[in-house]
Short mmCIF file of C-alpha atoms in Angstrom, two decimals:
data_model
loop_
_atom_site.label_atom_id
_atom_site.label_comp_id
_atom_site.label_asym_id
_atom_site.label_seq_id
_atom_site.Cartn_x
_atom_site.Cartn_y
_atom_site.Cartn_z
CA UNK A 1238 -22.38 -12.42 -27.03
CA UNK A 1239 -21.67 -15.07 -29.61
CA UNK A 1240 -19.54 -18.20 -29.71
CA UNK A 1241 -16.47 -17.85 -31.94
CA UNK A 1242 -14.68 -20.97 -33.26
CA UNK A 1243 -16.34 -22.99 -30.47
CA UNK A 1244 -13.49 -21.82 -28.18
CA UNK A 1245 -13.99 -18.22 -27.18
CA UNK A 1246 -16.88 -15.84 -26.83
CA UNK A 1247 -16.98 -12.59 -28.66
CA UNK A 1248 -18.41 -9.85 -26.52
CA UNK A 1249 -19.41 -6.25 -26.83
CA UNK A 1250 -18.14 -3.60 -24.44
CA UNK A 1251 -20.90 -1.36 -23.20
CA UNK A 1252 -19.83 2.24 -22.59
CA UNK A 1253 -22.01 2.60 -19.50
CA UNK A 1254 -19.93 -0.09 -17.75
CA UNK A 1255 -16.54 1.42 -18.66
CA UNK A 1256 -15.99 2.89 -15.14
CA UNK A 1257 -16.16 -0.65 -13.72
CA UNK A 1258 -13.67 -2.35 -16.07
CA UNK A 1259 -10.91 -4.02 -14.07
CA UNK A 1260 -12.54 -3.18 -10.75
CA UNK A 1261 -15.23 -5.84 -10.22
CA UNK A 1262 -14.38 -8.99 -8.28
CA UNK A 1263 -16.82 -11.83 -8.82
CA UNK A 1264 -17.29 -15.19 -7.17
CA UNK A 1265 -18.14 -18.28 -9.17
CA UNK A 1266 -18.41 -21.76 -7.72
CA UNK A 1267 -18.27 -24.47 -10.35
CA UNK A 1268 -20.51 -27.23 -9.05
CA UNK A 1269 -20.54 -29.54 -12.07
CA UNK A 1270 -17.98 -32.05 -13.41
CA UNK A 1271 -17.36 -30.77 -16.96
CA UNK A 1272 -14.14 -28.88 -17.64
CA UNK A 1273 -15.65 -26.50 -20.18
CA UNK A 1274 -18.16 -23.97 -18.92
CA UNK A 1275 -20.48 -22.10 -21.21
CA UNK A 1276 -21.13 -18.44 -20.49
CA UNK A 1277 -24.89 -18.98 -20.46
CA UNK A 1278 -24.44 -21.63 -17.77
CA UNK A 1279 -22.06 -19.57 -15.60
CA UNK A 1280 -23.28 -16.00 -15.92
CA UNK A 1281 -26.27 -16.36 -13.60
CA UNK A 1282 -24.18 -18.08 -10.94
CA UNK A 1283 -21.67 -15.24 -10.61
CA UNK A 1284 -21.94 -13.00 -7.59
CA UNK A 1285 -20.29 -9.58 -7.33
CA UNK A 1286 -18.09 -9.66 -4.21
CA UNK A 1287 -16.45 -6.26 -4.32
CA UNK A 1288 -16.03 -3.13 -6.40
CA UNK A 1289 -12.39 -2.07 -6.10
CA UNK A 1290 -11.48 1.62 -5.80
CA UNK A 1291 -8.85 1.27 -8.56
CA UNK A 1292 -8.14 -1.11 -11.42
CA UNK A 1293 -6.86 -4.45 -10.12
CA UNK A 1294 -3.18 -4.88 -10.95
CA UNK A 1295 -2.37 -8.03 -8.94
CA UNK A 1296 0.54 -6.29 -7.30
CA UNK A 1297 1.56 -8.47 -4.43
CA UNK A 1298 4.49 -7.74 -2.15
CA UNK A 1299 7.44 -6.81 -4.44
CA UNK A 1300 10.27 -7.38 -1.94
CA UNK A 1301 11.60 -5.08 0.78
CA UNK A 1302 14.07 -3.30 -1.49
CA UNK A 1303 11.35 -2.49 -4.06
CA UNK A 1304 8.74 -0.86 -1.83
CA UNK A 1305 7.97 2.71 -2.89
CA UNK A 1306 4.27 3.48 -2.53
CA UNK A 1307 2.00 6.48 -2.65
CA UNK A 1308 -0.55 6.80 0.15
CA UNK A 1309 -3.30 5.23 -1.98
CA UNK A 1310 -1.00 2.39 -3.04
CA UNK A 1311 -0.04 1.73 0.59
CA UNK A 1312 -3.68 1.76 1.68
CA UNK A 1313 -4.60 -0.55 -1.17
CA UNK A 1314 -1.69 -2.91 -0.41
CA UNK A 1315 -2.72 -3.25 3.22
CA UNK A 1316 -6.42 -3.65 2.44
CA UNK A 1317 -6.61 -5.43 -0.93
CA UNK A 1318 -3.53 -7.64 -0.92
CA UNK A 1319 -3.69 -8.36 2.79
CA UNK A 1320 -2.18 -11.82 3.04
CA UNK A 1321 1.09 -11.12 1.21
CA UNK A 1322 1.66 -7.68 2.71
CA UNK A 1323 0.69 -8.70 6.24
CA UNK A 1324 2.99 -11.71 6.08
CA UNK A 1325 5.85 -9.55 4.77
CA UNK A 1326 5.48 -6.62 7.19
CA UNK A 1327 4.09 -8.07 10.42
CA UNK A 1328 7.35 -9.54 11.75
CA UNK A 1329 9.75 -7.01 10.30
CA UNK A 1330 11.63 -4.27 12.06
CA UNK A 1331 12.70 -1.48 9.73
CA UNK A 1332 13.90 2.00 9.08
CA UNK A 1333 11.57 3.64 6.59
CA UNK A 1334 11.26 6.90 4.71
CA UNK A 1335 8.23 9.07 4.07
CA UNK A 1336 8.74 11.65 1.34
CA UNK A 1337 6.52 14.67 0.77
CA UNK A 1338 6.53 14.91 -3.02
CA UNK A 1339 5.11 18.43 -2.89
CA UNK A 1340 8.00 20.08 -1.04
CA UNK A 1341 10.71 17.39 -0.91
CA UNK A 1342 10.73 17.12 2.89
CA UNK A 1343 11.57 13.75 4.40
CA UNK A 1344 10.55 11.87 7.50
CA UNK A 1345 12.69 8.98 8.70
CA UNK A 1346 10.97 6.55 11.03
CA UNK A 1347 11.60 3.20 12.62
CA UNK A 1348 9.52 0.16 13.33
CA UNK A 1349 10.60 -1.86 16.36
CA UNK A 1350 8.99 -4.43 18.62
CA UNK A 1351 8.14 -1.59 21.00
CA UNK A 1352 5.98 0.20 18.42
CA UNK A 1353 4.42 -2.81 16.73
CA UNK A 1354 6.73 -3.64 13.83
CA UNK A 1355 6.44 -2.25 10.31
CA UNK A 1356 2.87 -3.38 9.62
CA UNK A 1357 1.55 -1.62 12.70
CA UNK A 1358 3.48 1.60 11.96
CA UNK A 1359 2.26 1.81 8.38
CA UNK A 1360 -1.32 0.99 9.33
CA UNK A 1361 -1.23 3.99 11.66
CA UNK A 1362 -0.18 6.26 8.76
CA UNK A 1363 -3.01 4.91 6.63
CA UNK A 1364 -5.46 5.52 9.49
CA UNK A 1365 -4.59 9.12 10.32
CA UNK A 1366 -1.76 10.35 8.09
CA UNK A 1367 0.66 11.10 10.92
CA UNK A 1368 1.19 7.88 12.88
CA UNK A 1369 1.43 9.90 16.10
CA UNK A 1370 4.50 11.87 15.03
CA UNK A 1371 4.61 15.44 16.32
CA UNK A 1372 5.54 17.33 13.14
CA UNK A 1373 3.36 15.14 10.91
CA UNK A 1374 0.43 15.80 13.27
CA UNK A 1375 1.01 19.54 12.79
CA UNK A 1376 1.05 19.06 9.03
CA UNK A 1377 -2.23 17.12 9.07
CA UNK A 1378 -3.78 19.77 11.33
CA UNK A 1379 -2.75 22.64 9.04
CA UNK A 1380 -2.88 21.06 5.57
CA UNK A 1381 -5.45 18.31 6.17
CA UNK A 1382 -5.37 14.55 5.75
CA UNK A 1383 -6.01 14.95 2.01
CA UNK A 1384 -2.58 16.58 1.71
CA UNK A 1385 -0.96 13.37 2.98
CA UNK A 1386 -3.12 11.28 0.66
CA UNK A 1387 -2.04 13.37 -2.32
CA UNK A 1388 1.69 13.90 -1.69
CA UNK A 1389 3.18 11.27 0.65
CA UNK A 1390 5.31 8.36 -0.54
CA UNK A 1391 6.47 5.43 1.65
CA UNK A 1392 9.59 3.32 1.20
CA UNK A 1393 11.79 0.98 3.22
CA UNK A 1394 15.42 2.01 3.77
CA UNK A 1395 16.46 -1.06 5.77
CA UNK A 1396 14.57 -4.08 7.08
CA UNK A 1397 15.44 -6.57 9.81
CA UNK A 1398 13.82 -9.70 11.20
CA UNK A 1399 12.06 -9.64 14.56
CA UNK A 1400 15.07 -11.06 16.46
CA UNK A 1401 17.33 -8.07 15.79
CA UNK A 1402 17.70 -5.89 18.87
CA UNK A 1403 15.64 -2.67 18.79
CA UNK A 1404 18.73 -0.64 19.72
CA UNK A 1405 20.31 -1.43 16.33
CA UNK A 1406 17.19 -0.25 14.50
CA UNK A 1407 17.16 3.01 16.50
CA UNK A 1408 20.88 3.51 15.81
CA UNK A 1409 20.30 3.05 12.05
CA UNK A 1410 17.29 5.40 12.18
CA UNK A 1411 19.50 8.08 13.74
CA UNK A 1412 22.14 7.53 11.05
CA UNK A 1413 19.54 8.02 8.27
CA UNK A 1414 18.16 11.14 9.96
CA UNK A 1415 21.68 12.59 10.02
CA UNK A 1416 22.33 11.52 6.43
CA UNK A 1417 19.15 13.15 5.11
CA UNK A 1418 19.30 16.05 7.60
CA UNK A 1419 15.61 15.36 8.21
CA UNK A 1420 15.66 17.07 11.64
CA UNK A 1421 16.26 20.37 9.86
CA UNK A 1422 12.81 21.90 9.25
CA UNK A 1423 14.00 23.01 5.81
CA UNK A 1424 14.56 19.39 4.74
CA UNK A 1425 12.40 17.22 6.94
CA UNK A 1426 9.66 16.50 9.43
CA UNK A 1427 11.71 14.79 12.16
CA UNK A 1428 11.81 16.67 15.45
CA UNK A 1429 13.98 14.24 17.42
#
C-alpha cells in the first residue's frame, strides 16, 4: 500500500480475499483530533464486526409500493437493515402477495392487529416458510423449506396504518383473492 498524491492510498487486491469483498463490516473509533487519518494509524484499530452473507448494497426500505423481495432479500431486510424495515412494517396493516416463481401460484395474505401487523407476519415466513398457513405448510412439508427460499417472492398489494379497522383489510384481502383466483389450487395456495 503506497501513498498516491498525498491524498489517496493505492492498494493491491489479493485474490484470496475476493470472497469477502463488500461483505465485511468493520468498526473504527477515531480517538484523536486530526481530520486526516493515515492508513497505518487506523488499520490496527479496526475490528471486524460482521461478515455479511451477501454483498452490502445499502438497500433501506424503498417505500410500500416498491417492495418486491425474494426470500433471501426479505430475510436480509429484516435482519441487516432492521431499523428502517422494522419502523416501516411494525405499525402497518396490509394485504400482501407471495408468488411462487417456479409454478406461478399466488398466495394472498393479510396483516392485521389480530395477527401482529406486517412485520410479524413476514417474520413468520422468514422463520418457517409458511407463516402457519395450511397450504403453505403442506408445500414446505412436501417440497422442503429450501423450495420457499429458492422460489418465493414477497410484495405489498395495499398498506394501511394501524388505525384502519381490521374488517377493511380482510375485505380487501378477499377482493384480491377473488381477483387473482388464488383459492383455485391451479392458480394459488389460498384455502379460505
